[in-house]
Amino acid sequence: MSLSDCRVIELPKVTEARGNLTFVEGQRHIPFAIERVYYLYDVPGGSVRGGHAHKGLHQLIVAMSGSFDVLLDDGLKKKRFHLARSYYGLYVCPMVWRELTNFSSGSVCMVLASNLFDESDYYRDYDLFLKDAQL
């Protein structure tokens, strides 16, 4: 898989006077079943999160509140996405390095993942990732 497989997905948005509702159904709105959900919050100004890639994990990254940037890198190309709406999610496929930066005050980043946590699925060394991504 490569950077060209990553994309912003518009999620369903039900709008009414009482407020909006957005929902995500695995394998319907996103191309994987959801096995894990986690979120980042209270990220100090100037901090960078992520800084890794996954061998087999699929993710959807959503700015639930506030905004932040996601820099994706497949070893050949890089692309920056700005997330600022809770009804848009960034689909990130396996073998793509990601860094999350430029968090606004009070931002919350939710991540839907295709698998439970497994440390052996991570590339935390960029040079090793590049070596394996170039195969």
PDB file of C-alpha atoms in Angstrom:
ATOM      1  CA  MET A   1       0.000   0.000   0.000  1.00  0.00           C
ATOM      2  CA  SER A   2       1.126   3.570  -0.506  1.00  0.00           C
ATOM      3  CA  LEU A   3       0.293   7.170   0.151  1.00  0.00           C
ATOM      4  CA  SER A   4      -2.129   7.145  -2.791  1.00  0.00           C
ATOM      5  CA  ASP A   5      -4.328   4.715  -0.803  1.00  0.00           C
ATOM      6  CA  CYS A   6      -4.694   7.239   2.048  1.00  0.00           C
ATOM      7  CA  ARG A   7      -7.559   9.694   1.769  1.00  0.00           C
ATOM      8  CA  VAL A   8     -10.004  11.901   3.622  1.00  0.00           C
ATOM      9  CA  ILE A   9     -13.362  10.203   4.093  1.00  0.00           C
ATOM     10  CA  GLU A  10     -16.493  12.267   4.658  1.00  0.00           C
ATOM     11  CA  LEU A  11     -18.536  10.586   7.370  1.00  0.00           C
ATOM     12  CA  PRO A  12     -22.341  10.680   7.607  1.00  0.00           C
ATOM     13  CA  LYS A  13     -23.640  13.869   9.228  1.00  0.00           C
ATOM     14  CA  VAL A  14     -27.180  14.126  10.570  1.00  0.00           C
ATOM     15  CA  THR A  15     -28.008  17.784  11.132  1.00  0.00           C
ATOM     16  CA  GLU A  16     -30.938  19.023  13.175  1.00  0.00           C
ATOM     17  CA  ALA A  17     -31.828  21.874  15.496  1.00  0.00           C
ATOM     18  CA  ARG A  18     -30.796  19.899  18.600  1.00  0.00           C
ATOM     19  CA  GLY A  19     -27.264  19.409  17.245  1.00  0.00           C
ATOM     20  CA  ASN A  20     -25.361  17.275  14.795  1.00  0.00           C
ATOM     21  CA  LEU A  21     -24.629  13.558  14.907  1.00  0.00           C
ATOM     22  CA  THR A  22     -21.912  11.679  13.019  1.00  0.00           C
ATOM     23  CA  PHE A  23     -21.383   7.938  13.117  1.00  0.00           C
ATOM     24  CA  VAL A  24     -18.870   5.461  11.722  1.00  0.00           C
ATOM     25  CA  GLU A  25     -19.605   1.868  10.791  1.00  0.00           C
ATOM     26  CA  GLY A  26     -16.608  -0.375  10.174  1.00  0.00           C
ATOM     27  CA  GLN A  27     -16.456  -1.978   6.726  1.00  0.00           C
ATOM     28  CA  ARG A  28     -19.238   0.350   5.573  1.00  0.00           C
ATOM     29  CA  HIS A  29     -17.930   3.895   5.947  1.00  0.00           C
ATOM     30  CA  ILE A  30     -14.315   2.858   6.375  1.00  0.00           C
ATOM     31  CA  PRO A  31     -12.456  -0.045   4.723  1.00  0.00           C
ATOM     32  CA  PHE A  32     -11.843  -2.073   7.894  1.00  0.00           C
ATOM     33  CA  ALA A  33     -13.558  -3.471  10.985  1.00  0.00           C
ATOM     34  CA  ILE A  34     -12.940  -1.430  14.146  1.00  0.00           C
ATOM     35  CA  GLU A  35     -11.079  -3.332  16.873  1.00  0.00           C
ATOM     36  CA  ARG A  36      -9.733  -0.452  18.966  1.00  0.00           C
ATOM     37  CA  VAL A  37     -10.482   3.218  19.637  1.00  0.00           C
ATOM     38  CA  TYR A  38      -8.130   5.644  21.352  1.00  0.00           C
ATOM     39  CA  TYR A  39      -7.763   9.401  21.547  1.00  0.00           C
ATOM     40  CA  LEU A  40      -5.132  12.043  22.165  1.00  0.00           C
ATOM     41  CA  TYR A  41      -5.904  15.164  24.187  1.00  0.00           C
ATOM     42  CA  ASP A  42      -4.153  17.824  26.286  1.00  0.00           C
ATOM     43  CA  VAL A  43      -1.293  17.752  23.772  1.00  0.00           C
ATOM     44  CA  PRO A  44       1.158  20.527  24.771  1.00  0.00           C
ATOM     45  CA  GLY A  45       1.822  23.243  22.188  1.00  0.00           C
ATOM     46  CA  GLY A  46       4.626  22.352  19.802  1.00  0.00           C
ATOM     47  CA  SER A  47       4.425  18.620  20.527  1.00  0.00           C
ATOM     48  CA  VAL A  48       4.600  16.007  17.782  1.00  0.00           C
ATOM     49  CA  ARG A  49       2.672  12.751  18.130  1.00  0.00           C
ATOM     50  CA  GLY A  50       2.866   9.638  15.999  1.00  0.00           C
ATOM     51  CA  GLY A  51       6.350   9.346  14.570  1.00  0.00           C
ATOM     52  CA  HIS A  52       5.812   5.741  13.467  1.00  0.00           C
ATOM     53  CA  ALA A  53       4.306   3.458  10.828  1.00  0.00           C
ATOM     54  CA  HIS A  54       2.414   0.190  11.053  1.00  0.00           C
ATOM     55  CA  LYS A  55       3.102  -3.037   9.211  1.00  0.00           C
ATOM     56  CA  GLY A  56      -0.533  -4.166   8.978  1.00  0.00           C
ATOM     57  CA  LEU A  57      -2.760  -1.757  10.930  1.00  0.00           C
ATOM     58  CA  HIS A  58      -5.387   0.422   9.222  1.00  0.00           C
ATOM     59  CA  GLN A  59      -6.513   3.629  10.955  1.00  0.00           C
ATOM     60  CA  LEU A  60      -9.028   6.437  10.656  1.00  0.00           C
ATOM     61  CA  ILE A  61      -7.865   9.678  12.309  1.00  0.00           C
ATOM     62  CA  VAL A  62     -10.542  12.225  13.259  1.00  0.00           C
ATOM     63  CA  ALA A  63     -10.267  15.712  14.779  1.00  0.00           C
ATOM     64  CA  MET A  64     -13.109  15.435  17.290  1.00  0.00           C
ATOM     65  CA  SER A  65     -12.421  18.953  18.553  1.00  0.00           C
ATOM     66  CA  GLY A  66     -10.001  21.637  17.442  1.00  0.00           C
ATOM     67  CA  SER A  67      -7.525  20.926  14.669  1.00  0.00           C
ATOM     68  CA  PHE A  68      -4.142  19.422  13.852  1.00  0.00           C
ATOM     69  CA  ASP A  69      -2.029  18.411  10.868  1.00  0.00           C
ATOM     70  CA  VAL A  70      -1.126  14.880   9.791  1.00  0.00           C
ATOM     71  CA  LEU A  71       2.008  14.402   7.697  1.00  0.00           C
ATOM     72  CA  LEU A  72       1.993  11.095   5.801  1.00  0.00           C
ATOM     73  CA  ASP A  73       5.078   9.569   4.168  1.00  0.00           C
ATOM     74  CA  ASP A  74       5.266   6.291   2.219  1.00  0.00           C
ATOM     75  CA  GLY A  75       9.024   6.500   1.634  1.00  0.00           C
ATOM     76  CA  LEU A  76       8.611   8.028  -1.821  1.00  0.00           C
ATOM     77  CA  LYS A  77       6.114  10.858  -1.349  1.00  0.00           C
ATOM     78  CA  LYS A  78       4.912  13.021   1.529  1.00  0.00           C
ATOM     79  CA  LYS A  79       1.548  14.706   1.952  1.00  0.00           C
ATOM     80  CA  ARG A  80       0.125  16.958   4.682  1.00  0.00           C
ATOM     81  CA  PHE A  81      -3.545  16.901   5.708  1.00  0.00           C
ATOM     82  CA  HIS A  82      -5.209  19.472   7.964  1.00  0.00           C
ATOM     83  CA  LEU A  83      -8.034  17.968  10.033  1.00  0.00           C
ATOM     84  CA  ALA A  84     -10.506  20.367  11.631  1.00  0.00           C
ATOM     85  CA  ARG A  85     -14.009  18.868  11.304  1.00  0.00           C
ATOM     86  CA  SER A  86     -15.408  15.913  13.245  1.00  0.00           C
ATOM     87  CA  TYR A  87     -17.250  14.560  10.200  1.00  0.00           C
ATOM     88  CA  TYR A  88     -14.046  14.045   8.188  1.00  0.00           C
ATOM     89  CA  GLY A  89     -11.643  11.218   8.900  1.00  0.00           C
ATOM     90  CA  LEU A  90      -8.234  10.532   7.394  1.00  0.00           C
ATOM     91  CA  TYR A  91      -7.817   6.909   6.351  1.00  0.00           C
ATOM     92  CA  VAL A  92      -4.210   5.768   6.853  1.00  0.00           C
ATOM     93  CA  CYS A  93      -3.227   2.405   5.393  1.00  0.00           C
ATOM     94  CA  PRO A  94      -0.360   0.160   6.514  1.00  0.00           C
ATOM     95  CA  MET A  95       3.237   1.029   5.592  1.00  0.00           C
ATOM     96  CA  VAL A  96       2.731   4.796   5.803  1.00  0.00           C
ATOM     97  CA  TRP A  97       4.742   6.845   8.319  1.00  0.00           C
ATOM     98  CA  ARG A  98       2.661   9.418  10.193  1.00  0.00           C
ATOM     99  CA  GLU A  99       3.372  12.486  12.333  1.00  0.00           C
ATOM    100  CA  LEU A 100       0.697  14.609  13.989  1.00  0.00           C
ATOM    101  CA  THR A 101       1.611  18.253  14.592  1.00  0.00           C
ATOM    102  CA  ASN A 102       0.226  21.751  14.998  1.00  0.00           C
ATOM    103  CA  PHE A 103      -2.409  20.841  17.605  1.00  0.00           C
ATOM    104  CA  SER A 104      -4.766  23.710  18.427  1.00  0.00           C
ATOM    105  CA  SER A 105      -5.622  24.417  22.044  1.00  0.00           C
ATOM    106  CA  GLY A 106      -8.204  21.955  23.346  1.00  0.00           C
ATOM    107  CA  SER A 107      -7.954  19.630  20.365  1.00  0.00           C
ATOM    108  CA  VAL A 108      -8.964  15.990  20.625  1.00  0.00           C
ATOM    109  CA  CYS A 109      -7.730  13.398  18.110  1.00  0.00           C
ATOM    110  CA  MET A 110      -9.670  10.126  17.934  1.00  0.00           C
ATOM    111  CA  VAL A 111      -8.192   7.114  16.160  1.00  0.00           C
ATOM    112  CA  LEU A 112     -10.174   4.071  15.020  1.00  0.00           C
ATOM    113  CA  ALA A 113      -7.874   1.077  14.482  1.00  0.00           C
ATOM    114  CA  SER A 114      -8.269  -2.252  12.722  1.00  0.00           C
ATOM    115  CA  ASN A 115      -6.427  -4.276  15.387  1.00  0.00           C
ATOM    116  CA  LEU A 116      -5.724  -4.391  19.085  1.00  0.00           C
ATOM    117  CA  PHE A 117      -2.418  -2.906  20.243  1.00  0.00           C
ATOM    118  CA  ASP A 118       0.550  -4.989  19.130  1.00  0.00           C
ATOM    119  CA  GLU A 119       4.037  -3.531  19.561  1.00  0.00           C
ATOM    120  CA  SER A 120       5.439  -5.891  16.912  1.00  0.00           C
ATOM    121  CA  ASP A 121       3.263  -4.107  14.289  1.00  0.00           C
ATOM    122  CA  TYR A 122       5.124  -0.805  14.766  1.00  0.00           C
ATOM    123  CA  TYR A 123       8.015   0.756  12.886  1.00  0.00           C
ATOM    124  CA  ARG A 124       9.489   3.253  15.311  1.00  0.00           C
ATOM    125  CA  ASP A 125      12.796   3.603  13.438  1.00  0.00           C
ATOM    126  CA  TYR A 126      12.363   5.707  10.286  1.00  0.00           C
ATOM    127  CA  ASP A 127      15.429   4.258   8.525  1.00  0.00           C
ATOM    128  CA  LEU A 128      14.199   0.694   9.065  1.00  0.00           C
ATOM    129  CA  PHE A 129      10.764   1.726   7.791  1.00  0.00           C
ATOM    130  CA  LEU A 130      12.342   3.242   4.663  1.00  0.00           C
ATOM    131  CA  LYS A 131      14.378   0.079   4.060  1.00  0.00           C
ATOM    132  CA  ASP A 132      11.309  -2.172   4.284  1.00  0.00           C
ATOM    133  CA  ALA A 133       9.008   0.267   2.414  1.00  0.00           C
ATOM    134  CA  GLN A 134      11.315   0.252  -0.607  1.00  0.00           C
ATOM    135  CA  LEU A 135      10.966  -3.518  -1.176  1.00  0.00           C
TER     136      LEU A 135
END
